[in-house]
Amino acid sequence: MTPAPIRVNEIFGPTIQGEGALIGQPTVFVRTGGCDYRCTWCDTLHAVDSAYRDEWHPMTPQAIMMQVDLLSGGKALTVSLSGGNPAIQPLGDLIDLGRRKGYRFALETQGSLAKDWFETLDILTLSPKPPSSGMETDWQKLAECVAAAGPDTKTVMKVVIFDDADYAYAREVAARYPELQLYLQPGNHTPPQPGEEDGGIDMAGIMDRMRWLVDKVTTDRLYTATVLPQLHTLIWGNLRGV
Ligand code: SF4
């Protein structure tokens, strides 16, 4: 049977993973187009907003892996599947194909849609969205995502934090999933607008939030959390494709 095409926004790298469990590690990104959320501070509008639909191309798993192989020089590394929400795309065949070639697969999603192929991932990052996003978490759906990943996929949680309400939300995530590693990331307030390559970066604001977040975590003795900035934002701002 011909595999269903995957809607791809961009494939780029190798670069480093800028967030969470694989921060600093070399990776090639496959960013899919389309998202079921509309977060107020989304920093990947080009993979969400239908104004960019012309940039989303249907590709087969073979064509994607060919591109990944070209970028990686044929040497297997971790492929980071992101979006948009990559969970709305049929990625099972791509992961099977890549794993047969020795690649590892990491995927990040907000946890609104569970897929049976989550259990074939190496790492699943669930990034449920806090109140400042304007979105509401369906905790049942998030639980289904954790269950779908099963015991063989390393599942971690990541929460972006702008304010006290977001921090309280992160504490709820920690309470619901004490067994999962929790990454806390200060938010970036200046996403690029449609048609704009770089929305600029409020470095001072990010660093203020980083210090504030470290203070919260240590004061509250939330010792299970890992506080990390977005490394790629510190290096390249909001530039795309790096
Ligand atoms: Fe953007 Fe992620 Fe929110 Fe989708 S879930 S709108 S990609 S921040």
GROMACS .gro file of C-alpha atoms and ligand atoms in nm:
model
  250
    1MET     CA    1   0.000   0.000   0.000
    2THR     CA    2   0.134   0.347  -0.086
    3PRO     CA    3   0.203   0.540   0.235
    4ALA     CA    4  -0.008   0.852   0.289
    5PRO     CA    5   0.184   1.171   0.205
    6ILE     CA    6   0.316   1.388   0.486
    7ARG     CA    7   0.264   1.765   0.474
    8VAL     CA    8   0.612   1.909   0.518
    9ASN     CA    9   0.686   2.275   0.588
   10GLU     CA   10   1.066   2.251   0.597
   11ILE     CA   11   1.354   2.008   0.640
   12PHE     CA   12   1.677   2.159   0.765
   13GLY     CA   13   2.002   2.085   0.943
   14PRO     CA   14   2.210   1.937   1.069
   15THR     CA   15   2.192   2.188   1.350
   16ILE     CA   16   2.151   2.146   1.723
   17GLN     CA   17   1.833   2.074   1.913
   18GLY     CA   18   1.765   2.392   2.103
   19GLU     CA   19   1.526   2.267   2.370
   20GLY     CA   20   1.449   2.002   2.627
   21ALA     CA   21   1.593   1.655   2.667
   22LEU     CA   22   1.822   1.668   2.360
   23ILE     CA   23   1.942   2.027   2.399
   24GLY     CA   24   2.272   2.087   2.224
   25GLN     CA   25   2.268   1.758   2.034
   26PRO     CA   26   2.308   1.749   1.653
   27THR     CA   27   1.986   1.682   1.468
   28VAL     CA   28   1.801   1.728   1.140
   29PHE     CA   29   1.457   1.884   1.171
   30VAL     CA   30   1.152   1.775   0.975
   31ARG     CA   31   0.886   2.037   1.039
   32THR     CA   32   0.534   1.945   0.932
   33GLY     CA   33   0.263   2.193   0.838
   34GLY     CA   34  -0.065   2.239   1.024
   35CYS     CA   35  -0.169   2.264   1.388
   36ASP     CA   36  -0.493   2.215   1.579
   37TYR     CA   37  -0.390   2.490   1.827
   38ARG     CA   38  -0.349   2.865   1.791
   39CYS     CA   39  -0.125   2.970   2.077
   40THR     CA   40  -0.099   3.347   2.128
   41TRP     CA   41   0.282   3.333   2.137
   42CYS     CA   42   0.343   3.065   1.873
   43ASP     CA   43   0.694   3.105   1.729
   44THR     CA   44   0.639   2.879   1.426
   45LEU     CA   45   0.348   3.054   1.255
   46HIS     CA   46   0.486   2.943   0.919
   47ALA     CA   47   0.394   2.587   1.019
   48VAL     CA   48   0.056   2.681   1.166
   49ASP     CA   49  -0.107   2.972   0.984
   50SER     CA   50  -0.292   2.881   0.663
   51ALA     CA   51  -0.140   3.197   0.508
   52TYR     CA   52   0.172   2.980   0.468
   53ARG     CA   53  -0.011   2.679   0.320
   54ASP     CA   54   0.171   2.721  -0.013
   55GLU     CA   55   0.495   2.639   0.173
   56TRP     CA   56   0.362   2.300   0.290
   57HIS     CA   57   0.443   2.022   0.046
   58PRO     CA   58   0.310   1.666   0.046
   59MET     CA   59   0.609   1.429   0.060
   60THR     CA   60   0.645   1.052   0.083
   61PRO     CA   61   0.851   0.897   0.364
   62GLN     CA   62   1.108   0.795   0.101
   63ALA     CA   63   1.143   1.150  -0.032
   64ILE     CA   64   1.179   1.287   0.323
   65MET     CA   65   1.446   1.033   0.416
   66MET     CA   66   1.631   1.107   0.092
   67GLN     CA   67   1.645   1.474   0.193
   68VAL     CA   68   1.748   1.386   0.549
   69ASP     CA   69   2.023   1.156   0.414
   70LEU     CA   70   2.150   1.438   0.191
   71LEU     CA   71   2.167   1.681   0.483
   72SER     CA   72   2.323   1.434   0.727
   73GLY     CA   73   2.581   1.313   0.475
   74GLY     CA   74   2.425   0.967   0.505
   75LYS     CA   75   2.536   0.937   0.867
   76ALA     CA   76   2.246   0.850   1.095
   77LEU     CA   77   2.160   1.096   1.372
   78THR     CA   78   1.847   1.203   1.556
   79VAL     CA   79   1.565   1.333   1.339
   80SER     CA   80   1.349   1.587   1.524
   81LEU     CA   81   0.987   1.583   1.411
   82SER     CA   82   0.817   1.911   1.491
   83GLY     CA   83   0.554   2.149   1.361
   84GLY     CA   84   0.290   2.279   1.386
   85ASN     CA   85   0.158   1.965   1.548
   86PRO     CA   86   0.339   1.671   1.386
   87ALA     CA   87   0.094   1.430   1.549
   88ILE     CA   88  -0.171   1.524   1.292
   89GLN     CA   89   0.051   1.381   1.014
   90PRO     CA   90   0.085   1.009   0.928
   91LEU     CA   91   0.446   0.966   1.047
   92GLY     CA   92   0.453   0.593   1.130
   93ASP     CA   93   0.600   0.481   0.794
   94LEU     CA   94   0.863   0.756   0.800
   95ILE     CA   95   0.980   0.650   1.146
   96ASP     CA   96   0.991   0.281   1.042
   97LEU     CA   97   1.194   0.366   0.732
   98GLY     CA   98   1.436   0.593   0.913
   99ARG     CA   99   1.490   0.352   1.202
  100ARG     CA  100   1.579   0.076   0.953
  101LYS     CA  101   1.855   0.311   0.832
  102GLY     CA  102   1.979   0.364   1.188
  103TYR     CA  103   1.823   0.707   1.256
  104ARG     CA  104   1.669   0.793   1.591
  105PHE     CA  105   1.343   0.986   1.609
  106ALA     CA  106   1.231   1.253   1.854
  107LEU     CA  107   0.892   1.422   1.830
  108GLU     CA  108   0.741   1.719   2.008
  109THR     CA  109   0.367   1.775   2.032
  110GLN     CA  110   0.129   1.956   2.263
  111GLY     CA  111  -0.040   1.627   2.351
  112SER     CA  112  -0.380   1.686   2.194
  113LEU     CA  113  -0.376   1.376   1.975
  114ALA     CA  114  -0.241   1.028   2.059
  115LYS     CA  115  -0.104   0.806   1.782
  116ASP     CA  116  -0.015   0.437   1.804
  117TRP     CA  117   0.320   0.506   1.634
  118PHE     CA  118   0.433   0.711   1.937
  119GLU     CA  119   0.565   0.380   2.073
  120THR     CA  120   0.816   0.360   1.784
  121LEU     CA  121   0.976   0.694   1.876
  122ASP     CA  122   1.298   0.719   2.074
  123ILE     CA  123   1.188   1.035   2.253
  124LEU     CA  124   0.843   1.192   2.285
  125THR     CA  125   0.831   1.545   2.423
  126LEU     CA  126   0.485   1.643   2.536
  127SER     CA  127   0.455   2.021   2.563
  128PRO     CA  128   0.108   2.095   2.702
  129LYS     CA  129   0.032   2.465   2.670
  130PRO     CA  130  -0.003   2.686   2.980
  131PRO     CA  131  -0.271   2.957   3.033
  132SER     CA  132  -0.070   3.234   2.859
  133SER     CA  133  -0.107   3.042   2.531
  134GLY     CA  134  -0.484   3.103   2.535
  135MET     CA  135  -0.537   2.728   2.489
  136GLU     CA  136  -0.700   2.485   2.729
  137THR     CA  137  -0.544   2.147   2.807
  138ASP     CA  138  -0.750   1.833   2.760
  139TRP     CA  139  -0.589   1.626   3.037
  140GLN     CA  140  -0.754   1.307   2.912
  141LYS     CA  141  -0.594   1.350   2.568
  142LEU     CA  142  -0.258   1.420   2.730
  143ALA     CA  143  -0.290   1.098   2.932
  144GLU     CA  144  -0.371   0.909   2.611
  145CYS     CA  145  -0.047   1.041   2.458
  146VAL     CA  146   0.157   0.919   2.756
  147ALA     CA  147  -0.012   0.579   2.736
  148ALA     CA  148   0.038   0.553   2.358
  149ALA     CA  149   0.414   0.605   2.394
  150GLY     CA  150   0.438   0.301   2.622
  151PRO     CA  151   0.741   0.189   2.820
  152ASP     CA  152   0.999   0.177   2.538
  153THR     CA  153   0.977   0.543   2.433
  154LYS     CA  154   1.136   0.798   2.664
  155THR     CA  155   0.856   1.045   2.736
  156VAL     CA  156   0.926   1.387   2.888
  157MET     CA  157   0.718   1.696   2.963
  158LYS     CA  158   0.807   2.051   2.865
  159VAL     CA  159   0.623   2.366   2.968
  160VAL     CA  160   0.689   2.717   2.839
  161ILE     CA  161   0.650   2.974   3.116
  162PHE     CA  162   0.574   3.346   3.099
  163ASP     CA  163   0.412   3.420   3.436
  164ASP     CA  164   0.284   3.292   3.769
  165ALA     CA  165  -0.024   3.127   3.618
  166ASP     CA  166   0.198   2.932   3.377
  167TYR     CA  167   0.424   2.829   3.662
  168ALA     CA  168   0.124   2.703   3.863
  169TYR     CA  169   0.018   2.507   3.556
  170ALA     CA  170   0.366   2.352   3.530
  171ARG     CA  171   0.339   2.245   3.893
  172GLU     CA  172   0.012   2.073   3.809
  173VAL     CA  173   0.184   1.888   3.524
  174ALA     CA  174   0.460   1.785   3.767
  175ALA     CA  175   0.201   1.662   4.018
  176ARG     CA  176   0.014   1.462   3.754
  177TYR     CA  177   0.329   1.307   3.607
  178PRO     CA  178   0.588   1.278   3.887
  179GLU     CA  179   0.761   0.993   3.702
  180LEU     CA  180   0.833   1.200   3.389
  181GLN     CA  181   1.121   1.444   3.352
  182LEU     CA  182   0.989   1.801   3.342
  183TYR     CA  183   1.161   2.077   3.143
  184LEU     CA  184   1.069   2.439   3.213
  185GLN     CA  185   1.149   2.700   2.950
  186PRO     CA  186   1.115   3.078   2.979
  187GLY     CA  187   0.885   3.207   2.706
  188ASN     CA  188   0.994   3.416   2.410
  189HIS     CA  189   0.752   3.710   2.365
  190THR     CA  190   0.836   3.819   2.012
  191PRO     CA  191   0.732   3.561   1.753
  192PRO     CA  192   0.787   3.651   1.386
  193GLN     CA  193   0.479   3.787   1.209
  194PRO     CA  194   0.353   3.651   0.873
  195GLY     CA  195   0.592   3.762   0.599
  196GLU     CA  196   0.863   3.846   0.853
  197GLU     CA  197   1.182   3.638   0.878
  198ASP     CA  198   1.291   3.745   1.225
  199GLY     CA  199   1.054   3.885   1.484
  200GLY     CA  200   1.345   4.014   1.687
  201ILE     CA  201   1.423   3.889   2.030
  202ASP     CA  202   1.367   4.033   2.374
  203MET     CA  203   1.686   3.889   2.521
  204ALA     CA  204   1.662   4.093   2.842
  205GLY     CA  205   1.305   3.974   2.896
  206ILE     CA  206   1.400   3.611   2.838
  207MET     CA  207   1.691   3.635   3.082
  208ASP     CA  208   1.469   3.807   3.342
  209ARG     CA  209   1.220   3.521   3.314
  210MET     CA  210   1.502   3.267   3.330
  211ARG     CA  211   1.632   3.414   3.660
  212TRP     CA  212   1.278   3.443   3.796
  213LEU     CA  213   1.210   3.079   3.702
  214VAL     CA  214   1.529   2.950   3.866
  215ASP     CA  215   1.430   3.142   4.179
  216LYS     CA  216   1.078   2.990   4.178
  217VAL     CA  217   1.205   2.635   4.131
  218THR     CA  218   1.467   2.657   4.403
  219THR     CA  219   1.240   2.842   4.649
  220ASP     CA  220   0.963   2.586   4.596
  221ARG     CA  221   1.213   2.298   4.608
  222LEU     CA  222   1.079   2.173   4.276
  223TYR     CA  223   1.392   1.964   4.236
  224THR     CA  224   1.249   1.736   3.968
  225ALA     CA  225   1.242   2.023   3.716
  226THR     CA  226   1.513   2.113   3.467
  227VAL     CA  227   1.518   2.484   3.373
  228LEU     CA  228   1.652   2.555   3.026
  229PRO     CA  229   1.643   2.848   2.783
  230GLN     CA  230   1.581   2.796   2.410
  231LEU     CA  231   1.943   2.758   2.306
  232HIS     CA  232   1.881   2.831   1.936
  233THR     CA  233   1.700   3.155   2.028
  234LEU     CA  234   2.001   3.272   2.229
  235ILE     CA  235   2.232   3.195   1.936
  236TRP     CA  236   2.023   3.294   1.634
  237GLY     CA  237   1.718   3.485   1.762
  238ASN     CA  238   1.399   3.385   1.581
  239LEU     CA  239   1.566   3.312   1.248
  240ARG     CA  240   1.412   3.021   1.061
  241GLY     CA  241   1.596   2.711   0.936
  242VAL     CA  242   1.890   2.708   1.179
  243SF4    FE1  243   0.232   2.696   1.766
  243SF4    FE2  244   0.289   2.475   1.905
  243SF4    FE3  245   0.082   2.626   1.975
  243SF4    FE4  246   0.070   2.483   1.748
  243SF4     S1  247   0.084   2.405   1.959
  243SF4     S2  248   0.006   2.697   1.773
  243SF4     S3  249   0.284   2.496   1.680
  243SF4     S4  250   0.298   2.685   1.981
   0.00000   0.00000   0.00000
